[in-house]
């Protein structure tokens, strides 16, 4: 058993979500990474832009450690939801680079401050605005994993690629015929359950 290291544990879970999210962009066209796949417009590159913004806010700004990164999509008067999609002049490379800089900035905050350090979230209600670094890191981990899950589904719908990272499908083994049979079986079960409800 290793000696407990809470910061290392938190960082490991955060980094695994970061890596999984970025892997979902690999090998896709510009259209595919920007394509809105849900009625609310959820798209792969927008998810990356959003989590970069989240890390810079929760693991930088609220602890008095601004990154200096220009984020016009969250500035006063910005279009609603502008952090969830990439504008035509925002390239994939720019957004991925922003995300990697957000990682470095967030990691520096985690390294520099104790987990008990208190920050203030100005966009939260005043009664809940003070949070510890531990709370903020857990919140960012949860948000990043949530969005990595969204990206997992979007990528599977795009080209069938699944898994946590390349080479780690995190699914039971099965060839395409097995998965088709499995899905067809679940469809039959769902229809049967609907008829008996």
mmCIF file with all atom_site columns, C-alpha atoms in Angstrom:
data_model
loop_
_atom_site.group_PDB
_atom_site.id
_atom_site.type_symbol
_atom_site.label_atom_id
_atom_site.label_alt_id
_atom_site.label_comp_id
_atom_site.label_asym_id
_atom_site.label_entity_id
_atom_site.label_seq_id
_atom_site.pdbx_PDB_ins_code
_atom_site.Cartn_x
_atom_site.Cartn_y
_atom_site.Cartn_z
_atom_site.occupancy
_atom_site.B_iso_or_equiv
_atom_site.pdbx_formal_charge
_atom_site.auth_seq_id
_atom_site.auth_comp_id
_atom_site.auth_asym_id
_atom_site.auth_atom_id
_atom_site.pdbx_PDB_model_num
ATOM 1   C CA . UNK A 1 1   ? 0.000   0.000  0.000   1.00 0.00 ? 1   UNK A CA 1
ATOM 2   C CA . UNK A 1 2   ? 1.309   3.439  -0.923  1.00 0.00 ? 2   UNK A CA 1
ATOM 3   C CA . UNK A 1 3   ? 1.407   6.396  1.423   1.00 0.00 ? 3   UNK A CA 1
ATOM 4   C CA . UNK A 1 4   ? -1.751  8.475  0.872   1.00 0.00 ? 4   UNK A CA 1
ATOM 5   C CA . UNK A 1 5   ? -1.188  11.539 -1.296  1.00 0.00 ? 5   UNK A CA 1
ATOM 6   C CA . UNK A 1 6   ? -4.545  13.311 -1.769  1.00 0.00 ? 6   UNK A CA 1
ATOM 7   C CA . UNK A 1 7   ? -3.217  15.824 -4.291  1.00 0.00 ? 7   UNK A CA 1
ATOM 8   C CA . UNK A 1 8   ? -1.678  13.078 -6.419  1.00 0.00 ? 8   UNK A CA 1
ATOM 9   C CA . UNK A 1 9   ? -4.935  11.103 -6.302  1.00 0.00 ? 9   UNK A CA 1
ATOM 10  C CA . UNK A 1 10  ? -6.991  14.126 -7.354  1.00 0.00 ? 10  UNK A CA 1
ATOM 11  C CA . UNK A 1 11  ? -4.541  15.012 -10.099 1.00 0.00 ? 11  UNK A CA 1
ATOM 12  C CA . UNK A 1 12  ? -4.572  11.442 -11.442 1.00 0.00 ? 12  UNK A CA 1
ATOM 13  C CA . UNK A 1 13  ? -8.361  11.413 -11.800 1.00 0.00 ? 13  UNK A CA 1
ATOM 14  C CA . UNK A 1 14  ? -8.369  14.882 -13.339 1.00 0.00 ? 14  UNK A CA 1
ATOM 15  C CA . UNK A 1 15  ? -5.657  14.001 -15.846 1.00 0.00 ? 15  UNK A CA 1
ATOM 16  C CA . UNK A 1 16  ? -7.366  10.771 -16.887 1.00 0.00 ? 16  UNK A CA 1
ATOM 17  C CA . UNK A 1 17  ? -10.517 12.750 -17.743 1.00 0.00 ? 17  UNK A CA 1
ATOM 18  C CA . UNK A 1 18  ? -8.500  15.375 -19.629 1.00 0.00 ? 18  UNK A CA 1
ATOM 19  C CA . UNK A 1 19  ? -6.739  12.718 -21.684 1.00 0.00 ? 19  UNK A CA 1
ATOM 20  C CA . UNK A 1 20  ? -9.969  10.868 -22.462 1.00 0.00 ? 20  UNK A CA 1
ATOM 21  C CA . UNK A 1 21  ? -11.672 14.055 -23.610 1.00 0.00 ? 21  UNK A CA 1
ATOM 22  C CA . UNK A 1 22  ? -8.864  15.110 -25.945 1.00 0.00 ? 22  UNK A CA 1
ATOM 23  C CA . UNK A 1 23  ? -8.559  11.618 -27.420 1.00 0.00 ? 23  UNK A CA 1
ATOM 24  C CA . UNK A 1 24  ? -12.122 11.941 -28.701 1.00 0.00 ? 24  UNK A CA 1
ATOM 25  C CA . UNK A 1 25  ? -10.918 14.555 -31.228 1.00 0.00 ? 25  UNK A CA 1
ATOM 26  C CA . UNK A 1 26  ? -8.208  12.364 -32.760 1.00 0.00 ? 26  UNK A CA 1
ATOM 27  C CA . UNK A 1 27  ? -8.602  11.546 -36.416 1.00 0.00 ? 27  UNK A CA 1
ATOM 28  C CA . UNK A 1 28  ? -11.799 13.527 -36.965 1.00 0.00 ? 28  UNK A CA 1
ATOM 29  C CA . UNK A 1 29  ? -12.395 16.262 -39.533 1.00 0.00 ? 29  UNK A CA 1
ATOM 30  C CA . UNK A 1 30  ? -13.048 19.876 -38.599 1.00 0.00 ? 30  UNK A CA 1
ATOM 31  C CA . UNK A 1 31  ? -16.708 19.325 -39.364 1.00 0.00 ? 31  UNK A CA 1
ATOM 32  C CA . UNK A 1 32  ? -16.912 16.229 -37.166 1.00 0.00 ? 32  UNK A CA 1
ATOM 33  C CA . UNK A 1 33  ? -15.353 17.906 -34.102 1.00 0.00 ? 33  UNK A CA 1
ATOM 34  C CA . UNK A 1 34  ? -17.661 20.940 -34.451 1.00 0.00 ? 34  UNK A CA 1
ATOM 35  C CA . UNK A 1 35  ? -20.839 19.168 -35.549 1.00 0.00 ? 35  UNK A CA 1
ATOM 36  C CA . UNK A 1 36  ? -23.784 19.703 -33.171 1.00 0.00 ? 36  UNK A CA 1
ATOM 37  C CA . UNK A 1 37  ? -24.926 16.213 -32.205 1.00 0.00 ? 37  UNK A CA 1
ATOM 38  C CA . UNK A 1 38  ? -27.779 16.970 -29.799 1.00 0.00 ? 38  UNK A CA 1
ATOM 39  C CA . UNK A 1 39  ? -30.791 19.289 -29.831 1.00 0.00 ? 39  UNK A CA 1
ATOM 40  C CA . UNK A 1 40  ? -28.829 21.663 -27.559 1.00 0.00 ? 40  UNK A CA 1
ATOM 41  C CA . UNK A 1 41  ? -25.833 21.718 -29.931 1.00 0.00 ? 41  UNK A CA 1
ATOM 42  C CA . UNK A 1 42  ? -23.386 19.618 -27.902 1.00 0.00 ? 42  UNK A CA 1
ATOM 43  C CA . UNK A 1 43  ? -20.216 19.039 -29.924 1.00 0.00 ? 43  UNK A CA 1
ATOM 44  C CA . UNK A 1 44  ? -16.751 17.657 -29.267 1.00 0.00 ? 44  UNK A CA 1
ATOM 45  C CA . UNK A 1 45  ? -14.641 20.790 -29.696 1.00 0.00 ? 45  UNK A CA 1
ATOM 46  C CA . UNK A 1 46  ? -17.116 22.850 -27.699 1.00 0.00 ? 46  UNK A CA 1
ATOM 47  C CA . UNK A 1 47  ? -16.750 20.434 -24.786 1.00 0.00 ? 47  UNK A CA 1
ATOM 48  C CA . UNK A 1 48  ? -12.986 20.973 -24.817 1.00 0.00 ? 48  UNK A CA 1
ATOM 49  C CA . UNK A 1 49  ? -13.417 24.763 -24.938 1.00 0.00 ? 49  UNK A CA 1
ATOM 50  C CA . UNK A 1 50  ? -15.864 24.582 -22.036 1.00 0.00 ? 50  UNK A CA 1
ATOM 51  C CA . UNK A 1 51  ? -13.665 22.471 -19.754 1.00 0.00 ? 51  UNK A CA 1
ATOM 52  C CA . UNK A 1 52  ? -10.664 24.711 -20.471 1.00 0.00 ? 52  UNK A CA 1
ATOM 53  C CA . UNK A 1 53  ? -12.770 27.666 -19.350 1.00 0.00 ? 53  UNK A CA 1
ATOM 54  C CA . UNK A 1 54  ? -13.934 25.781 -16.253 1.00 0.00 ? 54  UNK A CA 1
ATOM 55  C CA . UNK A 1 55  ? -10.374 24.900 -15.204 1.00 0.00 ? 55  UNK A CA 1
ATOM 56  C CA . UNK A 1 56  ? -9.155  28.470 -15.638 1.00 0.00 ? 56  UNK A CA 1
ATOM 57  C CA . UNK A 1 57  ? -12.044 29.763 -13.541 1.00 0.00 ? 57  UNK A CA 1
ATOM 58  C CA . UNK A 1 58  ? -12.265 27.202 -10.752 1.00 0.00 ? 58  UNK A CA 1
ATOM 59  C CA . UNK A 1 59  ? -8.569  26.368 -10.471 1.00 0.00 ? 59  UNK A CA 1
ATOM 60  C CA . UNK A 1 60  ? -7.199  29.828 -11.119 1.00 0.00 ? 60  UNK A CA 1
ATOM 61  C CA . UNK A 1 61  ? -9.400  32.889 -10.914 1.00 0.00 ? 61  UNK A CA 1
ATOM 62  C CA . UNK A 1 62  ? -11.310 31.990 -7.768  1.00 0.00 ? 62  UNK A CA 1
ATOM 63  C CA . UNK A 1 63  ? -8.035  31.538 -5.867  1.00 0.00 ? 63  UNK A CA 1
ATOM 64  C CA . UNK A 1 64  ? -6.637  34.900 -6.963  1.00 0.00 ? 64  UNK A CA 1
ATOM 65  C CA . UNK A 1 65  ? -4.487  33.233 -9.638  1.00 0.00 ? 65  UNK A CA 1
ATOM 66  C CA . UNK A 1 66  ? -5.763  34.591 -12.959 1.00 0.00 ? 66  UNK A CA 1
ATOM 67  C CA . UNK A 1 67  ? -4.191  33.008 -16.017 1.00 0.00 ? 67  UNK A CA 1
ATOM 68  C CA . UNK A 1 68  ? -4.231  36.094 -18.200 1.00 0.00 ? 68  UNK A CA 1
ATOM 69  C CA . UNK A 1 69  ? -5.852  34.040 -20.970 1.00 0.00 ? 69  UNK A CA 1
ATOM 70  C CA . UNK A 1 70  ? -8.362  36.086 -22.954 1.00 0.00 ? 70  UNK A CA 1
ATOM 71  C CA . UNK A 1 71  ? -11.760 34.377 -22.726 1.00 0.00 ? 71  UNK A CA 1
ATOM 72  C CA . UNK A 1 72  ? -14.135 36.634 -24.687 1.00 0.00 ? 72  UNK A CA 1
ATOM 73  C CA . UNK A 1 73  ? -16.842 33.959 -24.675 1.00 0.00 ? 73  UNK A CA 1
ATOM 74  C CA . UNK A 1 74  ? -17.398 34.503 -20.924 1.00 0.00 ? 74  UNK A CA 1
ATOM 75  C CA . UNK A 1 75  ? -16.875 38.277 -20.848 1.00 0.00 ? 75  UNK A CA 1
ATOM 76  C CA . UNK A 1 76  ? -19.653 40.705 -19.992 1.00 0.00 ? 76  UNK A CA 1
ATOM 77  C CA . UNK A 1 77  ? -22.129 40.791 -22.878 1.00 0.00 ? 77  UNK A CA 1
ATOM 78  C CA . UNK A 1 78  ? -20.902 37.577 -24.517 1.00 0.00 ? 78  UNK A CA 1
ATOM 79  C CA . UNK A 1 79  ? -23.409 35.425 -26.325 1.00 0.00 ? 79  UNK A CA 1
ATOM 80  C CA . UNK A 1 80  ? -25.080 32.837 -24.062 1.00 0.00 ? 80  UNK A CA 1
ATOM 81  C CA . UNK A 1 81  ? -23.469 29.393 -24.295 1.00 0.00 ? 81  UNK A CA 1
ATOM 82  C CA . UNK A 1 82  ? -20.512 30.743 -26.315 1.00 0.00 ? 82  UNK A CA 1
ATOM 83  C CA . UNK A 1 83  ? -18.109 28.566 -24.327 1.00 0.00 ? 83  UNK A CA 1
ATOM 84  C CA . UNK A 1 84  ? -19.775 25.411 -25.707 1.00 0.00 ? 84  UNK A CA 1
ATOM 85  C CA . UNK A 1 85  ? -18.830 25.776 -29.383 1.00 0.00 ? 85  UNK A CA 1
ATOM 86  C CA . UNK A 1 86  ? -15.916 26.955 -31.479 1.00 0.00 ? 86  UNK A CA 1
ATOM 87  C CA . UNK A 1 87  ? -16.348 30.058 -33.617 1.00 0.00 ? 87  UNK A CA 1
ATOM 88  C CA . UNK A 1 88  ? -15.069 29.873 -37.214 1.00 0.00 ? 88  UNK A CA 1
ATOM 89  C CA . UNK A 1 89  ? -11.926 31.834 -36.281 1.00 0.00 ? 89  UNK A CA 1
ATOM 90  C CA . UNK A 1 90  ? -11.124 29.490 -33.340 1.00 0.00 ? 90  UNK A CA 1
ATOM 91  C CA . UNK A 1 91  ? -9.149  26.547 -34.653 1.00 0.00 ? 91  UNK A CA 1
ATOM 92  C CA . UNK A 1 92  ? -8.998  23.112 -33.104 1.00 0.00 ? 92  UNK A CA 1
ATOM 93  C CA . UNK A 1 93  ? -5.284  23.688 -32.494 1.00 0.00 ? 93  UNK A CA 1
ATOM 94  C CA . UNK A 1 94  ? -5.983  26.952 -30.641 1.00 0.00 ? 94  UNK A CA 1
ATOM 95  C CA . UNK A 1 95  ? -8.619  25.387 -28.403 1.00 0.00 ? 95  UNK A CA 1
ATOM 96  C CA . UNK A 1 96  ? -6.534  22.300 -27.632 1.00 0.00 ? 96  UNK A CA 1
ATOM 97  C CA . UNK A 1 97  ? -3.538  24.526 -26.862 1.00 0.00 ? 97  UNK A CA 1
ATOM 98  C CA . UNK A 1 98  ? -5.733  26.657 -24.586 1.00 0.00 ? 98  UNK A CA 1
ATOM 99  C CA . UNK A 1 99  ? -6.853  23.514 -22.788 1.00 0.00 ? 99  UNK A CA 1
ATOM 100 C CA . UNK A 1 100 ? -3.261  22.360 -22.293 1.00 0.00 ? 100 UNK A CA 1
ATOM 101 C CA . UNK A 1 101 ? -2.338  25.800 -20.913 1.00 0.00 ? 101 UNK A CA 1
ATOM 102 C CA . UNK A 1 102 ? -5.373  25.574 -18.606 1.00 0.00 ? 102 UNK A CA 1
ATOM 103 C CA . UNK A 1 103 ? -4.057  22.212 -17.362 1.00 0.00 ? 103 UNK A CA 1
ATOM 104 C CA . UNK A 1 104 ? -0.668  23.709 -16.586 1.00 0.00 ? 104 UNK A CA 1
ATOM 105 C CA . UNK A 1 105 ? -2.222  26.695 -14.823 1.00 0.00 ? 105 UNK A CA 1
ATOM 106 C CA . UNK A 1 106 ? -4.616  24.510 -12.821 1.00 0.00 ? 106 UNK A CA 1
ATOM 107 C CA . UNK A 1 107 ? -1.839  22.068 -11.894 1.00 0.00 ? 107 UNK A CA 1
ATOM 108 C CA . UNK A 1 108 ? 0.309   24.977 -10.700 1.00 0.00 ? 108 UNK A CA 1
ATOM 109 C CA . UNK A 1 109 ? -2.549  26.162 -8.481  1.00 0.00 ? 109 UNK A CA 1
ATOM 110 C CA . UNK A 1 110 ? -3.025  22.674 -7.045  1.00 0.00 ? 110 UNK A CA 1
ATOM 111 C CA . UNK A 1 111 ? 0.712   22.390 -6.388  1.00 0.00 ? 111 UNK A CA 1
ATOM 112 C CA . UNK A 1 112 ? 1.050   25.870 -4.868  1.00 0.00 ? 112 UNK A CA 1
ATOM 113 C CA . UNK A 1 113 ? -1.886  25.876 -2.465  1.00 0.00 ? 113 UNK A CA 1
ATOM 114 C CA . UNK A 1 114 ? -2.974  23.574 0.342   1.00 0.00 ? 114 UNK A CA 1
ATOM 115 C CA . UNK A 1 115 ? -6.214  21.709 -0.278  1.00 0.00 ? 115 UNK A CA 1
ATOM 116 C CA . UNK A 1 116 ? -7.717  23.731 2.590   1.00 0.00 ? 116 UNK A CA 1
ATOM 117 C CA . UNK A 1 117 ? -7.051  27.056 0.822   1.00 0.00 ? 117 UNK A CA 1
ATOM 118 C CA . UNK A 1 118 ? -10.236 29.085 0.445   1.00 0.00 ? 118 UNK A CA 1
ATOM 119 C CA . UNK A 1 119 ? -11.313 30.759 -2.755  1.00 0.00 ? 119 UNK A CA 1
ATOM 120 C CA . UNK A 1 120 ? -14.379 32.744 -3.726  1.00 0.00 ? 120 UNK A CA 1
ATOM 121 C CA . UNK A 1 121 ? -16.649 31.906 -6.676  1.00 0.00 ? 121 UNK A CA 1
ATOM 122 C CA . UNK A 1 122 ? -18.115 35.266 -7.715  1.00 0.00 ? 122 UNK A CA 1
ATOM 123 C CA . UNK A 1 123 ? -20.717 33.720 -10.040 1.00 0.00 ? 123 UNK A CA 1
ATOM 124 C CA . UNK A 1 124 ? -22.242 31.672 -7.200  1.00 0.00 ? 124 UNK A CA 1
ATOM 125 C CA . UNK A 1 125 ? -24.746 32.957 -4.615  1.00 0.00 ? 125 UNK A CA 1
ATOM 126 C CA . UNK A 1 126 ? -22.942 34.847 -1.853  1.00 0.00 ? 126 UNK A CA 1
ATOM 127 C CA . UNK A 1 127 ? -23.992 32.318 0.801   1.00 0.00 ? 127 UNK A CA 1
ATOM 128 C CA . UNK A 1 128 ? -22.136 29.541 -1.075  1.00 0.00 ? 128 UNK A CA 1
ATOM 129 C CA . UNK A 1 129 ? -19.352 31.546 -2.730  1.00 0.00 ? 129 UNK A CA 1
ATOM 130 C CA . UNK A 1 130 ? -16.468 30.419 -0.493  1.00 0.00 ? 130 UNK A CA 1
ATOM 131 C CA . UNK A 1 131 ? -14.971 27.029 -1.357  1.00 0.00 ? 131 UNK A CA 1
ATOM 132 C CA . UNK A 1 132 ? -11.821 25.133 -0.552  1.00 0.00 ? 132 UNK A CA 1
ATOM 133 C CA . UNK A 1 133 ? -9.325  24.114 -3.198  1.00 0.00 ? 133 UNK A CA 1
ATOM 134 C CA . UNK A 1 134 ? -10.263 20.508 -2.446  1.00 0.00 ? 134 UNK A CA 1
ATOM 135 C CA . UNK A 1 135 ? -13.900 21.259 -3.243  1.00 0.00 ? 135 UNK A CA 1
ATOM 136 C CA . UNK A 1 136 ? -12.970 23.105 -6.438  1.00 0.00 ? 136 UNK A CA 1
ATOM 137 C CA . UNK A 1 137 ? -10.720 20.277 -7.677  1.00 0.00 ? 137 UNK A CA 1
ATOM 138 C CA . UNK A 1 138 ? -13.397 17.664 -7.005  1.00 0.00 ? 138 UNK A CA 1
ATOM 139 C CA . UNK A 1 139 ? -15.933 19.825 -8.827  1.00 0.00 ? 139 UNK A CA 1
ATOM 140 C CA . UNK A 1 140 ? -13.634 20.174 -11.854 1.00 0.00 ? 140 UNK A CA 1
ATOM 141 C CA . UNK A 1 141 ? -12.938 16.421 -11.867 1.00 0.00 ? 141 UNK A CA 1
ATOM 142 C CA . UNK A 1 142 ? -16.673 15.672 -11.811 1.00 0.00 ? 142 UNK A CA 1
ATOM 143 C CA . UNK A 1 143 ? -17.375 18.219 -14.565 1.00 0.00 ? 143 UNK A CA 1
ATOM 144 C CA . UNK A 1 144 ? -14.542 16.958 -16.774 1.00 0.00 ? 144 UNK A CA 1
ATOM 145 C CA . UNK A 1 145 ? -15.530 13.305 -16.397 1.00 0.00 ? 145 UNK A CA 1
ATOM 146 C CA . UNK A 1 146 ? -19.162 14.227 -17.122 1.00 0.00 ? 146 UNK A CA 1
ATOM 147 C CA . UNK A 1 147 ? -18.130 15.956 -20.338 1.00 0.00 ? 147 UNK A CA 1
ATOM 148 C CA . UNK A 1 148 ? -15.720 13.149 -21.259 1.00 0.00 ? 148 UNK A CA 1
ATOM 149 C CA . UNK A 1 149 ? -18.768 10.860 -21.039 1.00 0.00 ? 149 UNK A CA 1
ATOM 150 C CA . UNK A 1 150 ? -20.678 13.189 -23.344 1.00 0.00 ? 150 UNK A CA 1
ATOM 151 C CA . UNK A 1 151 ? -17.713 13.109 -25.742 1.00 0.00 ? 151 UNK A CA 1
ATOM 152 C CA . UNK A 1 152 ? -17.600 9.319  -25.570 1.00 0.00 ? 152 UNK A CA 1
ATOM 153 C CA . UNK A 1 153 ? -21.193 9.092  -26.777 1.00 0.00 ? 153 UNK A CA 1
ATOM 154 C CA . UNK A 1 154 ? -20.711 11.766 -29.457 1.00 0.00 ? 154 UNK A CA 1
ATOM 155 C CA . UNK A 1 155 ? -17.627 9.983  -30.790 1.00 0.00 ? 155 UNK A CA 1
ATOM 156 C CA . UNK A 1 156 ? -19.381 6.610  -30.868 1.00 0.00 ? 156 UNK A CA 1
ATOM 157 C CA . UNK A 1 157 ? -22.245 8.194  -32.806 1.00 0.00 ? 157 UNK A CA 1
ATOM 158 C CA . UNK A 1 158 ? -19.755 9.824  -35.195 1.00 0.00 ? 158 UNK A CA 1
ATOM 159 C CA . UNK A 1 159 ? -17.606 6.866  -36.219 1.00 0.00 ? 159 UNK A CA 1
ATOM 160 C CA . UNK A 1 160 ? -18.094 4.050  -33.727 1.00 0.00 ? 160 UNK A CA 1
ATOM 161 C CA . UNK A 1 161 ? -14.860 4.705  -31.788 1.00 0.00 ? 161 UNK A CA 1
ATOM 162 C CA . UNK A 1 162 ? -15.317 3.859  -28.106 1.00 0.00 ? 162 UNK A CA 1
ATOM 163 C CA . UNK A 1 163 ? -13.257 3.675  -24.973 1.00 0.00 ? 163 UNK A CA 1
ATOM 164 C CA . UNK A 1 164 ? -11.398 5.659  -22.394 1.00 0.00 ? 164 UNK A CA 1
ATOM 165 C CA . UNK A 1 165 ? -8.301  6.054  -24.573 1.00 0.00 ? 165 UNK A CA 1
ATOM 166 C CA . UNK A 1 166 ? -6.915  4.411  -27.668 1.00 0.00 ? 166 UNK A CA 1
ATOM 167 C CA . UNK A 1 167 ? -6.333  0.760  -26.885 1.00 0.00 ? 167 UNK A CA 1
ATOM 168 C CA . UNK A 1 168 ? -8.544  0.841  -23.779 1.00 0.00 ? 168 UNK A CA 1
ATOM 169 C CA . UNK A 1 169 ? -12.135 0.289  -24.932 1.00 0.00 ? 169 UNK A CA 1
ATOM 170 C CA . UNK A 1 170 ? -13.330 -0.391 -21.376 1.00 0.00 ? 170 UNK A CA 1
ATOM 171 C CA . UNK A 1 171 ? -16.017 -2.627 -22.896 1.00 0.00 ? 171 UNK A CA 1
ATOM 172 C CA . UNK A 1 172 ? -16.478 -6.384 -23.027 1.00 0.00 ? 172 UNK A CA 1
ATOM 173 C CA . UNK A 1 173 ? -14.931 -7.930 -26.133 1.00 0.00 ? 173 UNK A CA 1
ATOM 174 C CA . UNK A 1 174 ? -17.171 -8.317 -29.145 1.00 0.00 ? 174 UNK A CA 1
ATOM 175 C CA . UNK A 1 175 ? -16.934 -7.967 -32.882 1.00 0.00 ? 175 UNK A CA 1
ATOM 176 C CA . UNK A 1 176 ? -19.327 -5.698 -34.828 1.00 0.00 ? 176 UNK A CA 1
ATOM 177 C CA . UNK A 1 177 ? -21.802 -8.571 -35.361 1.00 0.00 ? 177 UNK A CA 1
ATOM 178 C CA . UNK A 1 178 ? -21.865 -9.321 -31.634 1.00 0.00 ? 178 UNK A CA 1
ATOM 179 C CA . UNK A 1 179 ? -22.541 -5.655 -30.816 1.00 0.00 ? 179 UNK A CA 1
ATOM 180 C CA . UNK A 1 180 ? -25.291 -5.443 -33.461 1.00 0.00 ? 180 UNK A CA 1
ATOM 181 C CA . UNK A 1 181 ? -26.968 -8.543 -32.008 1.00 0.00 ? 181 UNK A CA 1
ATOM 182 C CA . UNK A 1 182 ? -26.586 -7.121 -28.506 1.00 0.00 ? 182 UNK A CA 1
ATOM 183 C CA . UNK A 1 183 ? -28.148 -3.783 -29.496 1.00 0.00 ? 183 UNK A CA 1
ATOM 184 C CA . UNK A 1 184 ? -30.995 -5.519 -31.374 1.00 0.00 ? 184 UNK A CA 1
ATOM 185 C CA . UNK A 1 185 ? -31.681 -7.651 -28.302 1.00 0.00 ? 185 UNK A CA 1
ATOM 186 C CA . UNK A 1 186 ? -31.844 -4.557 -26.084 1.00 0.00 ? 186 UNK A CA 1
ATOM 187 C CA . UNK A 1 187 ? -34.244 -2.940 -28.563 1.00 0.00 ? 187 UNK A CA 1
ATOM 188 C CA . UNK A 1 188 ? -36.520 -5.997 -28.366 1.00 0.00 ? 188 UNK A CA 1
ATOM 189 C CA . UNK A 1 189 ? -36.372 -5.974 -24.549 1.00 0.00 ? 189 UNK A CA 1
ATOM 190 C CA . UNK A 1 190 ? -37.246 -2.254 -24.459 1.00 0.00 ? 190 UNK A CA 1
ATOM 191 C CA . UNK A 1 191 ? -40.223 -2.727 -26.786 1.00 0.00 ? 191 UNK A CA 1
ATOM 192 C CA . UNK A 1 192 ? -41.439 -5.715 -24.793 1.00 0.00 ? 192 UNK A CA 1
ATOM 193 C CA . UNK A 1 193 ? -41.153 -3.809 -21.520 1.00 0.00 ? 193 UNK A CA 1
ATOM 194 C CA . UNK A 1 194 ? -43.077 -0.907 -23.057 1.00 0.00 ? 194 UNK A CA 1
ATOM 195 C CA . UNK A 1 195 ? -45.923 -3.217 -24.106 1.00 0.00 ? 195 UNK A CA 1
ATOM 196 C CA . UNK A 1 196 ? -46.216 -4.731 -20.625 1.00 0.00 ? 196 UNK A CA 1
ATOM 197 C CA . UNK A 1 197 ? -46.031 -1.424 -18.726 1.00 0.00 ? 197 UNK A CA 1
#
